Amino acid sequence: MKLAIIGSGKIVHDFLTIIKDLKKTELSAIIGTERSVDVLQQLSSEYHINEVYTDFDQALEQGDFDTVYVAVPNFLHYAFAKKALEHGKNVISEKPFTVKYEEFESLKKIALEKKLVLVEAITNQYLQNYLDLKQKVSELGDLKVIESNYSQYSSRYDAFKAGKVLPAFDPKKGGGALMDLNIYNIHFIVGLLGRPQKVSYLPNIEREIDTSGILTLDYGKTKAVAIGAKDSTSPVVETIIQGNKGSIVVNGPTNEMPSFNVFDKDKQLIEKVDHNIYPHRMYQEFVEFEKIIEENDLATVKIKLQHSEDVMWVVKHALASAQLKLE
Ligand SMILES: NC(=O)c1ccc[n+]([C@@H]2O[C@H](COP(=O)([O-])OP(=O)(O)OC[C@H]3O[C@@H](n4cnc5c(N)ncnc54)[C@H](OP(=O)(O)O)[C@@H]3O)[C@@H](O)[C@H]2O)c1
């Protein structure tokens, strides 16, 4: 794919470290703001990105790319993705897909009508450990309880406490713990069980934003809890799946899925699984995106969009249950 990146922040720097291994990706353009033009130029020269733009309209008119990677703060995903699709570009959007469910629906409609690829960059859905875990859960019998915790004290929380509100903590920019870290837990759980019957969110709110919170997902015979925290953490950040015949413990956060252990119902270790094929968590998703885009594999896109839609449904109802308003 001929890729244009929008943004030059933390995740773009991270992503660019794997670009040398993405053999089917040509970096065509990077797009950002006037205030970050030095960073854009520096990334362009370091990673041999042909074109630099500070105006997305101009990039769409003049740029030589077929796919856009939307890596800007959450509240901007929708506008950039919509414009890109309307100009006939495939879109890879960072998580969360959009802030509002209706925005996601609108993007989906345009992409399907125009037969374009539209996918969410959500690492865990593509990691081999997660794909293997999906097979292994059938060995646990009836699933009873899932507890998924992704807590990571954020350096941006210190800035927030000091009075500086960065997008990750800004309710007007789709920030907060649910949209940031807990979204991985939601993807993890929904990827296993689909759309729940009911959800409820219990957030810790500071200055109108959830700095941490506990989400419950009710599947009838299975109950799940998703914990996301940007204001606290602990040495144990893991996910536990309990069935009546055994359990699985994921040894680490749900964005990386570093490894997992399978236990029988007597708590004896049966198997340790660590099959991720590349150390960087973003590699597998982008290899898959390269393939989907090369083949214009719209059947896979539809499956991925259904999953993202179920996640967006959970987010919508979680926010409503806590009367949290994100713009
Ligand atoms: N950080 C992570 O580890 C991580 C992991 C996975 C996913 N993500 C997702 O990636 C997205 C970006 O997160 P981040 O941590 O990289 O944020 P970030 O460090 O704040 O970077 C955001 C980037 O977007 C640019 N930007 C802001 N407004 C723009 C506009 N109107 N036009 C073009 N560019 C604009 C910013 O430029 P200025 O600096 O000039 O404003 C900056 O380069 C978020 O949706 C997040 O959920 C992040």
Short mmCIF file of C-alpha atoms and ligand atoms in Angstrom, two decimals:
data_model
loop_
_atom_site.label_atom_id
_atom_site.label_comp_id
_atom_site.label_asym_id
_atom_site.label_seq_id
_atom_site.Cartn_x
_atom_site.Cartn_y
_atom_site.Cartn_z
CA MET A 1 0.00 0.00 0.00
CA LYS A 2 1.01 3.58 -0.58
CA LEU A 3 0.51 5.09 2.83
CA ALA A 4 -0.11 8.62 4.11
CA ILE A 5 0.25 9.05 7.86
CA ILE A 6 -1.76 11.74 9.63
CA GLY A 7 -0.08 12.81 12.86
CA SER A 8 3.47 12.86 14.17
CA GLY A 9 2.95 12.07 17.85
CA LYS A 10 3.74 9.17 20.13
CA ILE A 11 2.08 6.36 18.20
CA VAL A 12 3.48 7.49 14.85
CA HIS A 13 7.01 7.45 16.25
CA ASP A 14 6.34 3.96 17.58
CA PHE A 15 4.82 2.74 14.31
CA LEU A 16 7.73 4.02 12.23
CA THR A 17 10.15 1.78 14.12
CA ILE A 18 8.61 -1.25 12.35
CA ILE A 19 8.30 0.28 8.90
CA LYS A 20 11.49 -1.40 7.64
CA ASP A 21 9.81 -4.77 8.18
CA LEU A 22 6.57 -3.89 6.40
CA LYS A 23 7.72 -4.97 2.97
CA LYS A 24 4.50 -4.05 1.16
CA THR A 25 4.18 -0.53 2.59
CA GLU A 26 5.54 2.49 0.78
CA LEU A 27 5.57 5.65 2.88
CA SER A 28 4.20 8.29 0.55
CA ALA A 29 3.25 11.19 2.77
CA ILE A 30 3.06 12.52 6.30
CA ILE A 31 0.48 15.12 7.25
CA GLY A 32 0.35 17.25 10.38
CA THR A 33 0.01 20.72 11.79
CA GLU A 34 2.04 23.87 11.13
CA ARG A 35 3.22 23.79 14.74
CA SER A 36 4.81 20.37 14.20
CA VAL A 37 6.38 21.05 10.84
CA ASP A 38 9.90 20.45 12.20
CA VAL A 39 8.90 17.03 13.50
CA LEU A 40 7.24 16.21 10.18
CA GLN A 41 10.39 17.18 8.27
CA GLN A 42 12.59 15.20 10.62
CA LEU A 43 10.43 12.05 10.29
CA SER A 44 10.28 12.55 6.53
CA SER A 45 14.06 12.57 6.23
CA GLU A 46 14.67 9.79 8.76
CA TYR A 47 12.13 7.39 7.22
CA HIS A 48 12.35 8.55 3.59
CA ILE A 49 8.76 9.77 3.38
CA ASN A 50 8.37 11.45 0.01
CA GLU A 51 5.89 14.23 0.82
CA VAL A 52 5.11 16.45 3.83
CA TYR A 53 1.83 18.35 4.14
CA THR A 54 0.27 20.60 6.73
CA ASP A 55 -3.00 20.76 4.80
CA PHE A 56 -5.00 17.56 4.41
CA ASP A 57 -7.05 18.90 1.48
CA GLN A 58 -3.87 19.65 -0.39
CA ALA A 59 -2.53 16.18 0.43
CA LEU A 60 -5.69 14.60 -0.93
CA GLU A 61 -5.50 16.68 -4.12
CA GLN A 62 -1.80 16.23 -4.82
CA GLY A 63 -0.54 13.25 -2.85
CA ASP A 64 0.37 9.87 -4.33
CA PHE A 65 -1.20 7.44 -1.84
CA ASP A 66 -4.08 4.96 -1.67
CA THR A 67 -4.37 4.54 2.12
CA VAL A 68 -4.47 6.89 5.08
CA TYR A 69 -3.39 5.97 8.62
CA VAL A 70 -5.33 8.24 11.01
CA ALA A 71 -3.13 8.68 14.10
CA VAL A 72 -4.38 11.95 15.59
CA PRO A 73 -6.27 12.53 18.88
CA ASN A 74 -9.50 10.56 19.18
CA PHE A 75 -11.96 13.38 18.44
CA LEU A 76 -10.34 13.95 15.03
CA HIS A 77 -10.52 10.36 13.76
CA TYR A 78 -13.98 10.81 12.29
CA ALA A 79 -13.37 13.99 10.28
CA PHE A 80 -10.08 12.78 8.78
CA ALA A 81 -11.40 9.29 8.03
CA LYS A 82 -14.57 10.67 6.42
CA LYS A 83 -12.71 13.06 4.18
CA ALA A 84 -10.24 10.36 3.17
CA LEU A 85 -12.99 7.89 2.27
CA GLU A 86 -14.87 10.56 0.33
CA HIS A 87 -11.71 11.04 -1.71
CA GLY A 88 -11.49 7.34 -2.47
CA LYS A 89 -8.77 6.42 0.03
CA ASN A 90 -8.64 3.33 2.21
CA VAL A 91 -8.53 4.15 5.93
CA ILE A 92 -6.71 2.58 8.86
CA SER A 93 -7.97 4.39 11.96
CA GLU A 94 -6.29 4.34 15.34
CA LYS A 95 -8.40 3.20 18.28
CA PRO A 96 -11.01 4.13 19.40
CA PHE A 97 -12.54 4.14 15.91
CA THR A 98 -14.60 7.25 16.62
CA VAL A 99 -15.91 8.98 19.72
CA LYS A 100 -19.57 8.52 18.80
CA TYR A 101 -21.34 5.38 17.59
CA GLU A 102 -23.17 7.39 14.90
CA GLU A 103 -19.86 8.62 13.50
CA PHE A 104 -18.67 5.03 13.14
CA GLU A 105 -21.93 4.14 11.35
CA SER A 106 -21.45 6.98 8.93
CA LEU A 107 -17.87 5.91 8.08
CA LYS A 108 -18.95 2.32 7.61
CA LYS A 109 -21.71 3.34 5.20
CA ILE A 110 -19.34 5.40 3.04
CA ALA A 111 -16.68 2.68 2.97
CA LEU A 112 -19.13 -0.05 2.01
CA GLU A 113 -20.74 2.09 -0.67
CA LYS A 114 -17.38 3.00 -2.16
CA LYS A 115 -15.92 -0.52 -1.70
CA LEU A 116 -13.00 0.87 0.28
CA VAL A 117 -11.07 -0.70 3.11
CA LEU A 118 -11.89 0.76 6.52
CA VAL A 119 -10.27 -0.90 9.54
CA GLU A 120 -9.44 -0.10 13.14
CA ALA A 121 -5.83 -0.41 14.28
CA ILE A 122 -6.39 -2.48 17.39
CA THR A 123 -3.39 -4.64 18.12
CA ASN A 124 -4.86 -7.47 20.16
CA GLN A 125 -7.27 -8.65 17.45
CA TYR A 126 -4.32 -9.54 15.22
CA LEU A 127 -1.77 -10.90 17.68
CA GLN A 128 -1.10 -14.63 17.39
CA ASN A 129 -1.45 -15.10 21.14
CA TYR A 130 -4.97 -13.70 20.98
CA LEU A 131 -5.90 -15.88 17.98
CA ASP A 132 -4.59 -18.92 19.86
CA LEU A 133 -6.39 -17.89 23.04
CA LYS A 134 -9.66 -17.76 21.10
CA GLN A 135 -9.18 -21.44 20.26
CA LYS A 136 -8.15 -22.42 23.79
CA VAL A 137 -11.15 -20.93 25.59
CA SER A 138 -13.26 -23.83 24.32
CA GLU A 139 -11.21 -26.07 26.67
CA LEU A 140 -12.37 -24.11 29.72
CA GLY A 141 -15.93 -25.45 29.69
CA ASP A 142 -18.69 -22.94 30.37
CA LEU A 143 -17.17 -19.49 30.67
CA LYS A 144 -18.28 -17.91 33.91
CA VAL A 145 -16.15 -14.89 34.69
CA ILE A 146 -13.68 -12.69 32.78
CA GLU A 147 -11.62 -10.03 34.49
CA SER A 148 -9.51 -7.84 32.26
CA ASN A 149 -7.26 -5.17 33.72
CA TYR A 150 -5.19 -2.68 31.76
CA SER A 151 -3.87 -0.06 34.17
CA GLN A 152 -0.94 2.12 33.34
CA TYR A 153 -0.06 5.28 35.23
CA SER A 154 0.10 7.96 32.56
CA SER A 155 2.78 10.65 32.40
CA ARG A 156 -0.01 12.78 30.95
CA TYR A 157 -1.89 12.32 34.25
CA ASP A 158 0.87 14.25 36.02
CA ALA A 159 0.38 17.08 33.50
CA PHE A 160 -3.39 16.83 34.05
CA LYS A 161 -2.94 17.09 37.83
CA ALA A 162 -0.74 20.13 37.27
CA GLY A 163 -3.58 21.78 35.31
CA LYS A 164 -2.47 21.06 31.73
CA VAL A 165 -5.14 19.09 29.88
CA LEU A 166 -3.74 17.03 27.02
CA PRO A 167 -6.17 15.31 24.59
CA ALA A 168 -5.87 11.98 26.42
CA PHE A 169 -7.59 13.58 29.45
CA ASP A 170 -9.84 16.05 27.63
CA PRO A 171 -13.59 15.26 27.55
CA LYS A 172 -13.91 17.56 24.53
CA LYS A 173 -11.34 15.47 22.66
CA GLY A 174 -12.67 12.00 23.33
CA GLY A 175 -10.18 11.33 26.13
CA GLY A 176 -10.42 9.25 29.30
CA ALA A 177 -9.54 5.78 30.54
CA LEU A 178 -12.46 4.02 28.84
CA MET A 179 -11.53 5.33 25.38
CA ASP A 180 -7.81 4.88 25.85
CA LEU A 181 -6.75 1.77 27.79
CA ASN A 182 -10.04 0.07 28.56
CA ILE A 183 -10.88 -0.02 24.86
CA TYR A 184 -8.33 -2.86 24.53
CA ASN A 185 -10.15 -4.85 27.22
CA ILE A 186 -13.45 -4.26 25.46
CA HIS A 187 -11.97 -5.49 22.18
CA PHE A 188 -10.54 -8.50 24.00
CA ILE A 189 -13.87 -9.46 25.57
CA VAL A 190 -16.08 -8.63 22.58
CA GLY A 191 -13.66 -10.55 20.34
CA LEU A 192 -14.43 -13.64 22.43
CA LEU A 193 -18.11 -13.21 23.20
CA GLY A 194 -19.56 -10.60 20.84
CA ARG A 195 -22.03 -7.93 21.87
CA PRO A 196 -23.17 -8.23 25.49
CA GLN A 197 -26.75 -7.94 26.69
CA LYS A 198 -26.03 -5.11 29.12
CA VAL A 199 -23.13 -2.89 30.15
CA SER A 200 -22.55 -0.51 33.01
CA TYR A 201 -19.61 1.81 33.67
CA LEU A 202 -18.43 2.98 37.09
CA PRO A 203 -15.80 5.67 36.51
CA ASN A 204 -13.53 7.69 38.79
CA ILE A 205 -14.13 11.19 37.50
CA GLU A 206 -11.79 14.14 37.88
CA ARG A 207 -12.61 17.41 36.17
CA GLU A 208 -15.30 15.74 33.99
CA ILE A 209 -13.07 12.93 32.67
CA ASP A 210 -12.74 9.29 33.72
CA THR A 211 -9.16 8.85 34.89
CA SER A 212 -9.98 5.20 35.69
CA GLY A 213 -13.07 3.02 35.79
CA ILE A 214 -14.71 -0.36 35.97
CA LEU A 215 -16.94 -1.59 33.17
CA THR A 216 -19.20 -4.60 33.57
CA LEU A 217 -20.45 -6.60 30.60
CA ASP A 218 -23.33 -8.97 31.14
CA TYR A 219 -23.58 -11.92 28.74
CA GLY A 220 -26.23 -13.79 30.66
CA LYS A 221 -24.32 -16.93 31.63
CA THR A 222 -20.94 -15.14 31.50
CA LYS A 223 -20.08 -11.96 33.40
CA ALA A 224 -17.11 -9.82 32.46
CA VAL A 225 -15.40 -6.90 34.09
CA ALA A 226 -13.00 -4.54 32.28
CA ILE A 227 -10.77 -2.28 34.35
CA GLY A 228 -8.87 0.60 32.81
CA ALA A 229 -6.78 3.08 34.78
CA LYS A 230 -4.51 5.94 33.77
CA ASP A 231 -4.24 7.32 37.31
CA SER A 232 -2.85 4.21 39.03
CA THR A 233 -1.32 0.85 38.33
CA SER A 234 0.08 -2.25 40.05
CA PRO A 235 2.74 -4.88 39.35
CA VAL A 236 -0.04 -7.24 38.29
CA VAL A 237 -1.79 -6.14 35.10
CA GLU A 238 -3.47 -9.20 33.64
CA THR A 239 -6.61 -10.80 32.29
CA ILE A 240 -8.21 -13.89 33.80
CA ILE A 241 -10.77 -16.09 32.08
CA GLN A 242 -12.55 -18.61 34.30
CA GLY A 243 -14.61 -21.55 33.08
CA ASN A 244 -16.03 -24.49 35.00
CA LYS A 245 -13.24 -26.75 33.63
CA GLY A 246 -10.24 -24.45 33.85
CA SER A 247 -8.84 -20.99 33.50
CA ILE A 248 -6.52 -18.82 31.42
CA VAL A 249 -4.31 -16.05 32.72
CA VAL A 250 -2.93 -13.51 30.24
CA ASN A 251 0.41 -12.31 31.54
CA GLY A 252 0.26 -8.63 30.74
CA PRO A 253 -1.89 -5.90 29.24
CA THR A 254 -4.44 -6.60 26.52
CA ASN A 255 -2.71 -4.39 23.95
CA GLU A 256 0.38 -6.62 23.87
CA MET A 257 -0.85 -10.06 24.95
CA PRO A 258 2.71 -11.08 25.80
CA SER A 259 1.87 -14.70 26.77
CA PHE A 260 -0.82 -16.68 28.51
CA ASN A 261 -1.07 -19.73 30.76
CA VAL A 262 -3.76 -22.38 30.68
CA PHE A 263 -4.74 -24.10 33.96
CA ASP A 264 -7.04 -27.00 34.72
CA LYS A 265 -9.77 -26.71 37.34
CA ASP A 266 -7.34 -27.86 40.04
CA LYS A 267 -5.20 -24.81 39.22
CA GLN A 268 -2.47 -26.98 37.65
CA LEU A 269 -0.57 -25.38 34.78
CA ILE A 270 -1.29 -27.27 31.55
CA GLU A 271 0.30 -25.04 28.97
CA LYS A 272 2.19 -21.80 28.55
CA VAL A 273 1.52 -20.12 25.20
CA ASP A 274 3.77 -17.47 23.69
CA HIS A 275 3.34 -17.47 19.94
CA ASN A 276 3.53 -13.80 19.01
CA ILE A 277 5.73 -13.86 15.95
CA TYR A 278 7.27 -10.42 16.20
CA PRO A 279 8.33 -8.43 19.25
CA HIS A 280 6.49 -5.22 18.31
CA ARG A 281 2.75 -5.35 19.02
CA MET A 282 1.80 -3.40 15.87
CA TYR A 283 3.53 -5.63 13.34
CA GLN A 284 0.90 -8.32 12.87
CA GLU A 285 -2.00 -5.90 12.41
CA PHE A 286 -0.14 -3.94 9.74
CA VAL A 287 0.92 -7.06 7.86
CA GLU A 288 -2.75 -8.02 7.79
CA PHE A 289 -3.75 -4.52 6.64
CA GLU A 290 -1.20 -4.72 3.81
CA LYS A 291 -2.82 -7.96 2.67
CA ILE A 292 -6.42 -6.76 3.02
CA ILE A 293 -5.62 -3.62 1.04
CA GLU A 294 -3.61 -5.39 -1.64
CA GLU A 295 -6.47 -7.84 -2.20
CA ASN A 296 -9.25 -5.29 -1.55
CA ASP A 297 -10.58 -8.01 0.73
CA LEU A 298 -13.96 -6.50 1.55
CA ALA A 299 -15.31 -9.73 3.05
CA THR A 300 -12.68 -9.51 5.82
CA VAL A 301 -13.33 -5.78 6.17
CA LYS A 302 -17.03 -6.49 6.84
CA ILE A 303 -16.15 -9.00 9.58
CA LYS A 304 -13.72 -6.53 11.19
CA LEU A 305 -16.29 -3.73 10.97
CA GLN A 306 -18.94 -5.87 12.66
CA HIS A 307 -16.53 -6.46 15.54
CA SER A 308 -15.67 -2.74 15.79
CA GLU A 309 -19.36 -1.89 15.67
CA ASP A 310 -20.04 -4.17 18.64
CA VAL A 311 -17.21 -2.45 20.51
CA MET A 312 -18.63 0.97 19.64
CA TRP A 313 -22.03 -0.21 20.91
CA VAL A 314 -20.43 -1.12 24.25
CA VAL A 315 -18.69 2.26 24.43
CA LYS A 316 -21.90 4.13 23.67
CA HIS A 317 -23.87 2.34 26.38
CA ALA A 318 -21.00 2.51 28.89
CA LEU A 319 -20.73 6.28 28.51
CA ALA A 320 -24.50 6.69 28.74
CA SER A 321 -24.69 4.52 31.87
CA ALA A 322 -22.18 6.83 33.59
CA GLN A 323 -23.71 9.99 32.09
CA LEU A 324 -20.29 10.77 30.67
CA LYS A 325 -20.37 13.15 27.75
CA LEU A 326 -17.43 13.08 25.36
CA GLU A 327 -17.36 15.33 22.31
N1 LIG B 1 0.36 6.66 22.45
C1 LIG B 1 0.12 5.38 22.31
O1 LIG B 1 0.83 4.50 22.84
C2 LIG B 1 -1.05 4.92 21.48
C3 LIG B 1 -1.19 3.58 21.33
C4 LIG B 1 -2.19 3.13 20.53
C5 LIG B 1 -3.03 4.02 19.93
N2 LIG B 1 -2.93 5.34 20.11
C6 LIG B 1 -3.91 6.25 19.46
O2 LIG B 1 -3.24 7.07 18.51
C7 LIG B 1 -3.86 8.34 18.44
C8 LIG B 1 -2.79 9.38 18.66
O3 LIG B 1 -2.25 9.19 19.95
P1 LIG B 1 -0.79 9.75 20.33
O4 LIG B 1 -0.50 9.19 21.67
O5 LIG B 1 0.15 9.54 19.22
O6 LIG B 1 -1.14 11.32 20.48
P2 LIG B 1 -0.13 12.53 20.45
O7 LIG B 1 1.24 12.11 20.87
O8 LIG B 1 -0.81 13.65 21.16
O9 LIG B 1 -0.04 12.90 18.89
C9 LIG B 1 -1.14 13.39 18.19
C10 LIG B 1 -0.65 13.89 16.85
O10 LIG B 1 -1.76 14.39 16.11
C11 LIG B 1 -1.41 15.67 15.57
N3 LIG B 1 -2.56 16.50 15.32
C12 LIG B 1 -3.38 17.09 16.22
N4 LIG B 1 -4.32 17.80 15.59
C13 LIG B 1 -4.10 17.66 14.26
C14 LIG B 1 -4.72 18.16 13.08
N5 LIG B 1 -5.79 18.96 13.15
N6 LIG B 1 -4.20 17.82 11.89
C15 LIG B 1 -3.14 17.00 11.79
N7 LIG B 1 -2.50 16.50 12.87
C16 LIG B 1 -2.97 16.83 14.08
C17 LIG B 1 -0.53 16.26 16.65
O11 LIG B 1 0.18 17.35 16.17
P3 LIG B 1 0.52 18.56 17.21
O12 LIG B 1 1.48 17.96 18.20
O13 LIG B 1 1.12 19.58 16.34
O14 LIG B 1 -0.79 18.93 17.84
C18 LIG B 1 0.34 15.05 16.97
O15 LIG B 1 1.36 14.89 16.03
C19 LIG B 1 -4.96 8.34 19.50
O16 LIG B 1 -6.18 8.08 18.89
C20 LIG B 1 -4.59 7.19 20.43
O17 LIG B 1 -5.72 6.58 21.01
C21 LIG B 1 -1.93 5.82 20.86
#
